[in-house]
CSV table of C-alpha atoms in Angstrom, one decimal:
chain,number,residue,atom,x,y,z
A,1,MET,CA,103.3,70.0,104.0
A,2,ILE,CA,102.7,68.5,107.1
A,3,GLY,CA,99.7,66.4,106.4
A,4,VAL,CA,101.6,64.5,103.7
A,5,PHE,CA,104.6,64.4,105.7
A,6,ILE,CA,102.3,62.4,108.3
A,7,SER,CA,100.3,60.3,105.7
A,8,THR,CA,103.2,59.2,103.7
A,9,GLN,CA,105.0,58.1,107.3
A,10,ILE,CA,101.8,56.2,108.2
A,11,LYS,CA,101.3,54.6,104.9
A,12,MET,CA,105.3,53.3,105.1
A,13,LYS,CA,104.5,52.4,108.6
A,14,LEU,CA,101.5,50.3,108.0
A,15,GLU,CA,103.1,48.7,104.9
A,16,THR,CA,105.5,46.9,107.2
A,17,ILE,CA,103.1,46.1,110.0
A,18,THR,CA,100.6,44.2,108.0
A,19,PRO,CA,98.8,43.3,105.1
A,20,ILE,CA,96.7,41.2,108.0
A,21,THR,CA,93.5,42.8,108.7
A,22,ILE,CA,91.3,42.0,111.8
A,23,ARG,CA,89.0,40.1,109.4
A,24,SER,CA,92.0,37.4,108.4
A,25,LEU,CA,92.5,37.0,111.7
A,26,GLN,CA,89.3,36.3,112.6
A,27,THR,CA,89.0,33.8,110.3
A,28,MET,CA,92.2,32.1,111.2
A,29,LYS,CA,90.7,31.6,114.4
A,30,ALA,CA,87.6,29.9,113.1
A,31,GLU,CA,89.4,27.7,111.0
A,32,ILE,CA,91.8,26.8,114.3
A,33,ASN,CA,88.4,25.8,116.1
A,34,ALA,CA,87.3,23.7,113.3
A,35,LEU,CA,90.4,22.1,113.4
A,36,ASN,CA,90.3,21.6,117.0
A,37,ASN,CA,87.0,20.2,116.8
A,38,GLU,CA,87.8,17.5,114.1
A,39,ILE,CA,90.7,16.2,116.5
A,40,ALA,CA,88.3,15.7,119.1
A,41,GLU,CA,86.4,14.1,116.7
A,42,LEU,CA,89.4,11.6,115.3
A,43,ASN,CA,90.2,11.2,118.5
A,44,ASN,CA,86.9,9.3,119.5
A,45,ILE,CA,87.2,7.5,116.1
A,46,ILE,CA,90.5,6.0,117.3
A,47,LYS,CA,89.4,5.2,120.9
A,48,MET,CA,86.2,3.3,119.1
A,49,LYS,CA,88.6,1.4,116.8
A,50,GLU,CA,91.1,0.5,119.3
A,51,GLU,CA,88.4,-1.4,121.3
A,52,GLU,CA,87.2,-3.0,118.0
A,53,LEU,CA,90.8,-4.0,117.8
A,54,ALA,CA,91.1,-5.5,121.1
A,55,LEU,CA,88.1,-7.2,120.4
A,56,LEU,CA,89.4,-9.0,117.3
A,57,GLU,CA,92.5,-10.0,119.2
A,58,ASN,CA,90.5,-11.5,121.6
A,59,ILE,CA,88.7,-13.2,118.9
A,60,ALA,CA,92.4,-14.5,117.1
A,61,LYS,CA,92.9,-16.2,120.7
A,62,GLY,CA,89.6,-18.1,120.4
A,63,ASP,CA,88.1,-16.4,123.7
A,64,ASP,CA,85.5,-14.5,121.6
A,65,ASN,CA,83.1,-15.2,118.8
A,66,ILE,CA,83.3,-13.4,115.2
A,67,ILE,CA,80.0,-13.9,114.7
A,68,ASN,CA,78.6,-11.9,117.8
A,69,ILE,CA,81.0,-9.6,116.5
A,70,LEU,CA,79.7,-9.2,113.2
A,71,LEU,CA,75.9,-9.4,114.2
A,72,GLU,CA,76.5,-6.3,116.4
A,73,ASP,CA,78.2,-4.4,113.8
A,74,ILE,CA,75.3,-5.1,111.2
A,75,LYS,CA,73.0,-3.5,113.9
A,76,TYR,CA,74.9,-0.3,114.5
A,77,ASN,CA,74.9,0.1,110.7
A,78,LYS,CA,72.1,-0.9,110.0
A,79,ILE,CA,71.2,2.5,112.5
A,80,HIS,CA,73.5,4.7,111.0
A,81,SER,CA,72.4,3.7,107.4
A,82,GLY,CA,68.8,4.5,108.2
A,83,LYS,CA,67.7,0.9,107.5
A,84,THR,CA,66.1,1.3,111.2
A,85,ALA,CA,63.2,2.8,112.7
A,86,LEU,CA,63.6,5.3,115.2
A,87,GLU,CA,61.7,6.7,118.4
A,88,GLY,CA,62.6,9.6,120.0
A,89,PRO,CA,62.1,13.1,121.3
A,90,GLY,CA,62.1,16.0,118.0
A,91,ILE,CA,60.0,18.4,116.3
A,92,ILE,CA,57.2,17.7,114.3
A,93,ILE,CA,56.8,20.4,110.9
A,94,LYS,CA,53.9,20.9,108.7
A,95,MET,CA,54.3,23.1,105.6
A,96,TYR,CA,51.7,23.7,103.5
A,97,ASP,CA,51.1,26.0,100.3
A,98,ASN,CA,49.8,29.6,100.8
A,99,PRO,CA,46.0,28.8,101.7
A,100,GLU,CA,44.4,31.9,101.3
A,101,GLU,CA,42.2,32.6,97.8
A,102,ARG,CA,44.8,35.6,96.7
A,103,PRO,CA,47.9,35.1,95.7
A,104,PHE,CA,50.8,36.5,97.7
A,105,GLY,CA,52.5,38.2,95.1
A,106,TYR,CA,52.2,38.6,91.2
A,107,ASP,CA,53.8,35.2,90.6
A,108,LEU,CA,51.8,31.9,92.0
A,109,ASN,CA,54.9,30.7,92.3
A,110,GLU,CA,55.8,32.2,95.1
A,111,ASP,CA,52.6,31.0,97.0
A,112,VAL,CA,53.7,27.2,96.2
A,113,ILE,CA,56.5,24.9,98.4
A,114,HIS,CA,59.4,24.3,96.2
A,115,ASP,CA,62.0,21.7,96.5
A,116,VAL,CA,64.4,24.2,97.4
A,117,ASP,CA,62.3,25.2,100.5
A,118,ILE,CA,62.5,21.4,101.8
A,119,LEU,CA,65.9,21.3,101.1
A,120,ASN,CA,67.1,24.5,103.0
A,121,ILE,CA,64.7,23.2,105.8
A,122,ILE,CA,66.7,19.7,105.8
A,123,ASN,CA,69.8,21.5,105.8
A,124,ASP,CA,69.0,23.8,108.8
A,125,LEU,CA,67.8,20.3,110.8
A,126,ARG,CA,70.6,18.6,110.2
A,127,ILE,CA,73.3,21.8,111.3
A,128,ALA,CA,70.9,21.7,114.1
A,129,GLY,CA,72.2,17.9,114.9
A,130,ALA,CA,68.8,15.9,113.7
A,131,GLU,CA,69.5,12.1,114.2
A,132,ALA,CA,66.8,11.1,112.2
A,133,ILE,CA,64.4,12.9,109.2
A,134,SER,CA,61.3,11.7,107.2
A,135,ILE,CA,58.9,13.9,105.0
A,136,ASN,CA,55.6,12.5,104.9
A,137,ASN,CA,57.0,9.0,106.3
A,138,GLU,CA,59.9,8.8,103.7
A,139,ARG,CA,63.2,8.7,105.7
A,140,VAL,CA,65.5,10.8,104.3
A,141,LEU,CA,68.9,9.5,103.5
A,142,SER,CA,72.2,10.7,102.0
A,143,THR,CA,70.7,9.2,98.8
A,144,SER,CA,67.2,10.8,98.7
A,145,GLU,CA,66.5,13.3,96.0
A,146,ILE,CA,63.8,15.9,96.6
A,147,LYS,CA,62.5,17.3,93.5
A,148,CYS,CA,59.8,19.3,92.0
A,149,GLY,CA,58.1,17.1,89.5
A,150,GLY,CA,55.2,19.7,88.6
A,151,PRO,CA,52.4,19.4,91.0
A,152,ILE,CA,54.1,16.9,93.3
A,153,ILE,CA,57.3,16.4,94.7
A,154,ARG,CA,59.2,13.3,95.0
A,155,ILE,CA,60.8,12.1,97.7
A,156,ASN,CA,62.9,8.2,97.1
A,157,GLY,CA,61.4,8.0,94.2
A,158,ARG,CA,57.8,8.3,95.5
A,159,SER,CA,55.8,11.3,95.2
A,160,SER,CA,54.6,13.5,98.0
A,161,ALA,CA,51.9,16.2,97.7
A,162,THR,CA,51.6,19.5,100.2
A,163,PRO,CA,51.0,19.7,103.2
A,164,PHE,CA,54.8,18.2,104.1
A,165,VAL,CA,55.2,16.6,107.4
A,166,ILE,CA,58.6,17.0,108.4
A,167,LYS,CA,59.7,14.9,111.4
A,168,ALA,CA,63.0,15.3,113.3
A,169,ILE,CA,64.5,13.4,116.2
A,170,GLY,CA,67.2,15.2,117.9
A,171,ASP,CA,67.5,17.9,121.1
A,172,PRO,CA,63.7,19.5,120.5
A,173,LYS,CA,64.4,22.8,121.7
A,174,VAL,CA,68.1,23.3,118.9
A,175,LEU,CA,65.6,22.1,116.5
A,176,TYR,CA,62.8,24.3,117.2
A,177,ALA,CA,65.3,27.2,117.3
A,178,ALA,CA,66.8,26.3,114.1
A,179,VAL,CA,63.6,26.5,112.0
A,180,ASN,CA,61.9,29.1,113.9
A,181,ALA,CA,64.2,31.6,115.2
A,182,PRO,CA,64.2,35.2,113.3
A,183,GLY,CA,66.8,35.4,110.3
A,184,THR,CA,66.2,31.4,109.8
A,185,TYR,CA,64.6,30.0,106.4
A,186,GLY,CA,61.6,28.8,108.0
A,187,ASP,CA,61.0,32.1,109.7
A,188,LEU,CA,61.6,33.8,105.6
A,189,LEU,CA,58.9,31.6,104.4
A,190,LYS,CA,56.2,32.9,107.0
A,191,ILE,CA,56.9,36.3,104.9
A,192,TYR,CA,55.7,34.5,102.0
A,193,ASN,CA,52.2,33.3,103.5
A,194,ILE,CA,53.5,29.8,103.2
A,195,GLY,CA,52.0,27.2,105.9
A,196,PHE,CA,54.6,26.6,108.8
A,197,GLU,CA,53.6,25.2,112.0
A,198,THR,CA,56.1,23.5,114.4
A,199,SER,CA,55.4,21.4,117.4
A,200,ILE,CA,57.9,19.5,119.8
A,201,GLU,CA,57.0,15.9,120.7
A,202,ASP,CA,58.2,13.8,123.4
A,203,SER,CA,58.1,10.5,121.4
A,204,ILE,CA,58.3,10.5,117.6
A,205,TYR,CA,58.5,7.7,115.1
A,206,ILE,CA,60.6,7.5,112.1
A,207,PRO,CA,60.0,4.5,110.0
A,208,ALA,CA,63.2,3.0,108.3
A,209,TYR,CA,64.3,3.6,104.7
A,210,THR,CA,61.9,0.9,103.0
A,211,GLY,CA,63.6,0.8,99.4
A,212,ASP,CA,65.8,-2.0,98.4
A,213,PHE,CA,69.4,-0.5,97.9
A,214,GLN,CA,71.8,-1.8,95.3
A,215,PHE,CA,75.3,-0.8,94.8
A,216,ARG,CA,75.4,-1.3,90.9
A,217,TYR,CA,78.7,1.3,90.3
A,218,ALA,CA,80.1,1.7,93.9
A,219,LYS,CA,82.6,-0.6,95.4
A,220,PRO,CA,84.6,-0.9,98.2
A,221,LEU,CA,87.9,1.0,97.4
A,222,GLY,CA,90.6,-1.5,96.6
A,223,LYS,CA,88.6,-5.0,96.0
A,224,ASP,CA,88.8,-5.9,92.3
A,225,ASP,CA,86.5,-8.3,91.8
B,1,MET,CA,97.3,91.2,113.6
B,2,LYS,CA,97.3,89.0,110.4
B,3,LYS,CA,100.3,87.2,111.6
B,4,TYR,CA,98.2,86.4,114.8
B,5,LYS,CA,95.1,84.8,113.0
B,6,GLU,CA,97.3,82.5,111.1
B,7,TYR,CA,98.7,81.1,114.4
B,8,ILE,CA,95.4,80.3,115.8
B,9,ALA,CA,94.2,78.7,112.8
B,10,LEU,CA,97.8,76.2,112.7
B,11,THR,CA,97.0,75.8,116.3
B,12,ILE,CA,93.6,74.7,116.0
B,13,VAL,CA,94.4,72.7,113.2
B,14,SER,CA,97.1,70.6,115.2
B,15,ILE,CA,95.1,70.1,118.2
B,16,ILE,CA,92.7,68.4,115.8
B,17,LEU,CA,95.0,66.2,114.3
B,18,GLY,CA,96.3,65.2,117.4
B,19,ILE,CA,93.0,64.0,118.7
B,20,ILE,CA,92.3,62.0,115.4
B,21,VAL,CA,95.7,60.4,115.6
B,22,SER,CA,95.4,59.4,119.4
B,23,VAL,CA,91.6,58.2,119.0
B,24,GLN,CA,92.9,56.3,116.3
B,25,PHE,CA,95.3,54.5,117.9
B,26,LYS,CA,92.9,53.9,121.0
B,27,THR,CA,90.7,52.2,118.6
B,28,VAL,CA,93.0,50.0,117.1
B,29,ASN,CA,94.6,48.7,120.7
B,30,LYS,CA,91.5,48.0,121.7
B,31,THR,CA,90.2,45.5,118.7
B,32,LEU,CA,93.5,44.0,118.8
B,33,GLY,CA,94.5,43.8,122.2
B,34,GLU,CA,96.7,45.9,123.8
B,35,GLY,CA,100.4,45.3,123.8
B,36,LEU,CA,100.0,43.1,121.1
B,37,LEU,CA,101.3,43.8,117.4
B,38,PRO,CA,98.9,42.4,114.6
B,39,THR,CA,101.9,40.7,113.5
B,40,GLN,CA,102.6,38.8,116.7
B,41,ARG,CA,99.5,38.0,117.1
B,42,ALA,CA,99.2,36.4,113.3
B,43,GLN,CA,102.0,35.0,113.6
B,44,GLN,CA,101.1,33.0,117.0
B,45,LEU,CA,97.9,32.0,115.2
B,46,ALA,CA,99.8,30.8,112.0
B,47,SER,CA,101.7,28.6,114.7
B,48,GLU,CA,98.9,27.5,116.5
B,49,LEU,CA,97.2,26.8,113.0
B,50,LYS,CA,99.9,24.2,111.6
B,51,LYS,CA,100.3,22.6,115.0
B,52,ALA,CA,96.5,21.7,114.7
B,53,GLN,CA,97.1,20.6,111.1
B,54,ASN,CA,100.0,18.7,111.7
B,55,GLU,CA,98.1,16.7,114.5
B,56,ARG,CA,95.1,15.6,112.5
B,57,ASP,CA,97.4,14.3,110.1
B,58,LEU,CA,99.1,12.4,112.2
B,59,LEU,CA,95.4,11.3,113.9
B,60,ILE,CA,94.2,10.7,110.3
B,61,ASN,CA,97.6,8.2,109.6
B,62,LYS,CA,96.6,6.7,112.9
B,63,VAL,CA,93.0,5.9,112.2
B,64,ASP,CA,94.2,4.6,108.8
B,65,GLU,CA,96.6,2.3,110.5
B,66,LEU,CA,94.4,0.8,113.0
B,67,GLU,CA,91.5,0.2,110.1
B,68,ALA,CA,93.8,-1.8,108.2
B,69,LYS,CA,95.0,-3.6,111.1
B,70,ILE,CA,91.4,-4.7,111.8
B,71,LYS,CA,90.2,-5.5,108.1
B,72,GLN,CA,93.3,-7.8,108.0
B,73,TYR,CA,92.2,-9.5,111.2
B,74,GLU,CA,88.4,-9.2,110.1
B,75,ILE,CA,89.2,-11.2,106.9
B,76,GLU,CA,91.0,-13.8,108.4
B,77,GLU,CA,88.8,-14.7,110.8
B,78,VAL,CA,85.6,-14.6,108.5
B,79,ASP,CA,87.5,-17.0,105.9
B,80,LYS,CA,87.2,-19.9,108.4
B,81,ASN,CA,83.5,-19.9,108.3
B,82,ILE,CA,80.3,-19.3,105.9
B,83,TYR,CA,78.0,-17.8,107.9
B,84,ALA,CA,80.4,-15.3,108.9
B,85,GLU,CA,81.5,-14.5,105.6
B,86,ASN,CA,77.7,-13.6,104.2
B,87,LEU,CA,77.1,-11.7,107.6
B,88,TYR,CA,80.8,-9.8,106.7
B,89,ASN,CA,79.2,-9.2,103.3
B,90,ASP,CA,76.0,-7.9,105.1
B,91,THR,CA,78.2,-5.4,106.9
B,92,MET,CA,80.1,-3.8,104.3
B,93,LYS,CA,76.8,-3.0,102.1
B,94,TYR,CA,75.5,-1.4,105.3
B,95,ARG,CA,78.6,0.4,105.6
B,96,MET,CA,78.6,1.7,101.8
B,97,LEU,CA,75.1,2.7,102.5
B,98,ALA,CA,76.1,4.6,105.9
B,99,GLY,CA,79.4,6.5,104.4
B,100,TYR,CA,81.5,4.6,106.6
B,101,LEU,CA,83.3,2.8,103.7
B,102,ASP,CA,85.7,4.2,101.2
B,103,LEU,CA,84.4,3.6,97.7
B,104,GLU,CA,85.3,3.8,94.3
B,105,GLY,CA,83.4,3.6,90.7
B,106,PRO,CA,82.6,5.4,87.5
B,107,GLY,CA,80.4,8.9,87.6
B,108,VAL,CA,80.6,12.6,87.4
B,109,VAL,CA,82.5,15.5,88.9
B,110,ILE,CA,80.8,19.0,88.8
B,111,GLU,CA,83.1,21.9,89.4
B,112,ILE,CA,81.9,25.2,90.9
B,113,ASN,CA,84.0,28.2,90.8
B,114,ASP,CA,83.2,31.3,91.9
B,115,PRO,CA,82.2,34.1,89.3
B,116,PRO,CA,85.1,36.3,88.2
B,117,VAL,CA,85.1,39.4,90.4
B,118,ASP,CA,83.9,42.6,88.5
B,119,LEU,CA,86.5,44.8,88.2
B,120,GLU,CA,84.9,48.1,87.1
B,121,TYR,CA,82.3,47.6,90.3
B,122,GLY,CA,84.5,45.6,92.5
B,123,LEU,CA,81.5,43.2,93.7
B,124,GLY,CA,82.1,40.0,93.8
B,125,TYR,CA,80.0,37.2,95.3
B,126,SER,CA,80.3,33.7,96.3
B,127,ILE,CA,79.0,30.5,96.2
B,128,ILE,CA,78.8,30.4,99.8
B,129,ASP,CA,76.0,32.7,99.7
B,130,GLU,CA,74.1,30.4,98.1
B,131,LEU,CA,74.6,27.1,99.7
B,132,ASP,CA,71.2,25.8,98.5
B,133,LEU,CA,72.2,25.8,95.3
B,134,VAL,CA,74.7,22.8,96.3
B,135,LEU,CA,71.9,21.3,97.9
B,136,GLN,CA,69.9,21.4,94.5
B,137,VAL,CA,72.8,19.9,92.6
B,138,ILE,CA,72.9,17.1,95.3
B,139,SER,CA,69.6,16.6,95.1
B,140,VAL,CA,69.8,16.3,91.1
B,141,LEU,CA,72.2,13.8,91.4
B,142,ASN,CA,70.3,11.9,93.9
B,143,ALA,CA,67.3,11.8,91.2
B,144,ALA,CA,69.7,10.7,88.7
B,145,ASP,CA,70.8,7.8,90.9
B,146,ALA,CA,73.9,8.1,92.1
B,147,GLU,CA,75.3,6.0,94.9
B,148,ALA,CA,77.4,7.8,96.5
B,149,ILE,CA,78.2,12.0,97.0
B,150,SER,CA,81.0,13.7,98.2
B,151,ILE,CA,81.6,17.5,98.5
B,152,ASN,CA,85.3,18.9,98.4
B,153,ASP,CA,85.8,15.2,99.7
B,154,GLN,CA,83.7,15.3,102.5
B,155,ARG,CA,81.5,12.2,102.3
B,156,TYR,CA,77.5,13.6,101.8
B,157,THR,CA,76.1,11.3,104.5
B,158,SER,CA,72.4,11.4,105.7
B,159,PHE,CA,73.8,13.4,108.4
B,160,THR,CA,75.6,16.1,106.3
B,161,GLU,CA,75.0,19.5,106.8
B,162,ILE,CA,76.1,22.3,104.7
B,163,GLU,CA,77.0,25.3,106.9
B,164,LYS,CA,78.1,29.2,106.0
B,165,ALA,CA,80.4,29.8,108.6
B,166,GLY,CA,82.1,33.5,108.3
B,167,ASN,CA,83.8,33.8,104.5
B,168,HIS,CA,84.2,29.7,104.3
B,169,ILE,CA,81.9,26.6,104.4
B,170,GLU,CA,81.8,23.8,106.9
B,171,ILE,CA,80.8,20.5,105.5
B,172,ASN,CA,80.8,17.5,108.2
B,173,GLY,CA,82.3,20.1,110.5
B,174,VAL,CA,85.3,20.4,108.2
B,175,SER,CA,85.9,23.8,106.9
B,176,THR,CA,86.8,24.3,103.4
B,177,SER,CA,86.3,27.1,100.4
B,178,PRO,CA,85.3,27.4,97.3
B,179,PRO,CA,85.8,26.2,94.4
B,180,ILE,CA,83.4,23.0,95.3
B,181,VAL,CA,84.0,20.2,93.8
B,182,ILE,CA,80.8,17.6,93.9
B,183,LYS,CA,81.7,14.1,93.2
B,184,ALA,CA,78.9,11.0,92.2
B,185,ILE,CA,79.3,7.5,91.6
B,186,GLY,CA,76.5,6.3,89.5
B,187,PRO,CA,75.9,5.9,86.2
B,188,PRO,CA,77.8,8.5,84.5
B,189,ASP,CA,75.4,9.1,81.3
B,190,THR,CA,72.4,9.5,83.2
B,191,LEU,CA,74.1,11.8,85.8
B,192,GLU,CA,75.9,14.2,83.3
B,193,SER,CA,72.4,14.3,81.2
B,194,ALA,CA,70.7,15.2,84.3
B,195,LEU,CA,73.0,18.2,85.5
B,196,ASN,CA,73.3,19.2,82.2
B,197,LEU,CA,69.6,19.1,81.2
B,198,LYS,CA,68.2,22.7,79.7
B,199,GLY,CA,67.2,25.0,82.0
B,200,GLY,CA,68.4,22.5,84.8
B,201,ILE,CA,70.7,23.1,87.7
B,202,VAL,CA,73.6,24.0,85.5
B,203,THR,CA,71.8,26.7,83.5
B,204,ILE,CA,70.9,28.2,86.9
B,205,LEU,CA,74.2,28.4,88.1
B,206,ARG,CA,75.7,29.8,84.8
B,207,ASN,CA,73.0,32.1,84.6
B,208,TYR,CA,74.2,32.9,88.4
B,209,ASP,CA,77.9,33.6,86.6
B,210,TYR,CA,79.5,31.0,88.3
B,211,LEU,CA,81.9,28.7,86.5
B,212,VAL,CA,80.4,25.4,85.9
B,213,GLN,CA,82.9,22.4,84.6
B,214,VAL,CA,80.9,18.7,84.1
B,215,TYR,CA,82.8,15.9,83.0
B,216,LYS,CA,82.6,12.0,83.3
B,217,GLU,CA,85.3,10.0,85.2
B,218,ASN,CA,85.9,6.3,84.9
B,219,ASN,CA,87.4,5.9,88.6
B,220,ILE,CA,86.1,8.3,91.2
B,221,ILE,CA,87.2,8.0,94.6
B,222,ILE,CA,85.2,9.1,97.4
B,223,PRO,CA,86.3,9.0,101.0
B,224,LYS,CA,84.7,7.5,103.8
B,225,SER,CA,82.9,9.6,106.8
B,226,ARG,CA,85.4,10.6,109.4
B,227,LYS,CA,82.6,11.7,111.8
B,228,ILE,CA,80.5,9.2,113.9
B,229,LYS,CA,77.6,10.1,114.6
B,230,GLU,CA,76.4,9.8,118.2
B,231,PHE,CA,72.6,8.7,118.8
B,232,ILE,CA,71.6,10.4,121.8
B,233,TYR,CA,67.9,10.7,121.3
B,234,ALA,CA,66.8,8.6,118.9
B,235,LYS,CA,66.4,4.7,120.2
B,236,PRO,CA,65.9,2.1,117.2
B,237,VAL,CA,62.4,0.6,117.7
B,238,GLU,CA,62.5,-3.4,118.0
B,239,GLU,CA,61.2,-4.6,115.1
B,240,ASN,CA,59.7,-8.4,115.1
B,241,LEU,CA,62.0,-10.5,113.2
B,242,ASP,CA,60.2,-13.3,111.3
């Protein structure tokens, strides 16, 4: 009798206090953090745009020259779009198929590097803040496809085969940890006997994107011609 | 004698009950912080969240305003001079490629919804645990000559990361959650058939019970990236221009 009494009492009370669980509180906290980061980012952008506007106002007054500014702008956007070769500290990853004669499992597929493996590694590197990435000297851009095609993997429309050398410029320690720490995807690959060697380098050269880039379908918003 | 025994039993049960209840209260207090009811905390967080959202919206408006002003100035100046006009067009091209410009054009939209929760076993799973499938979709779109891609209205740039964070996803540092809507500008027919290839990525997703929809659209708008990548480690290599 008492048991029933108490349990109904608690149940009733709980309903008035919460559908809020500790978990939902944590989610909300994480969301706020993300938003705050975004706000900081936007503040940076505003600062930059204000500087740009000030410059342009100077031009309008005739103090400065538009051409210099445009040249500067091109340089900046070229770097950001991957059309400039970059150099800096970072890591080099060498990946190769299971070198042993005996297959790892029943399926030979488990011994071979697939596009998913590389995609995951690239994503991990980006999370770690990589500033430039190349695979077998092909610059990886937003438009780069990484696709299995039988024995090879196609990157930027060119064929590459194992071993894959992935270079990334960024904070070497963070990058190294992103692919080597226990539980990361890189660590997982080692279990499958896939060759995975990482080395930290002081100076890595990453080539510019060499392909031609033509926008045939996309055009800037609000420009009708 | 019999009555005596009953009393003992009742006392023991009461003591145990008391201990359980007090331990329960203690643990709840510990995890939530003392003196604070969960509702209060939740309300506080909710108002904080709202404030942050408002602030973000305001800032986005401000950025848009500034950009419009800059564009006006640029166009005004550029019209005076052919060389400047050429340079301006070049800039626009690189901005498009880098993802710093809103784009529009024909293309496809692919929507990935989480599978319905299994009522019998109560086990549901979500795309946020299998983000490599999203990476694969993007790779397929790129292989089919997509020119610009966005995921849940976040532009996919060369620096875009897709990260699982708790029970949601972070893309470009902005948190979103399923359903995942990927938009791509490019040749619509090629893009669509690349996705719908027999045994291709859509088949794989459907095999995992994800609810996938692919459709062509004549005018897709893909927003620019709101994140500016700072190059701290990488330095441009001076090329010999000839």
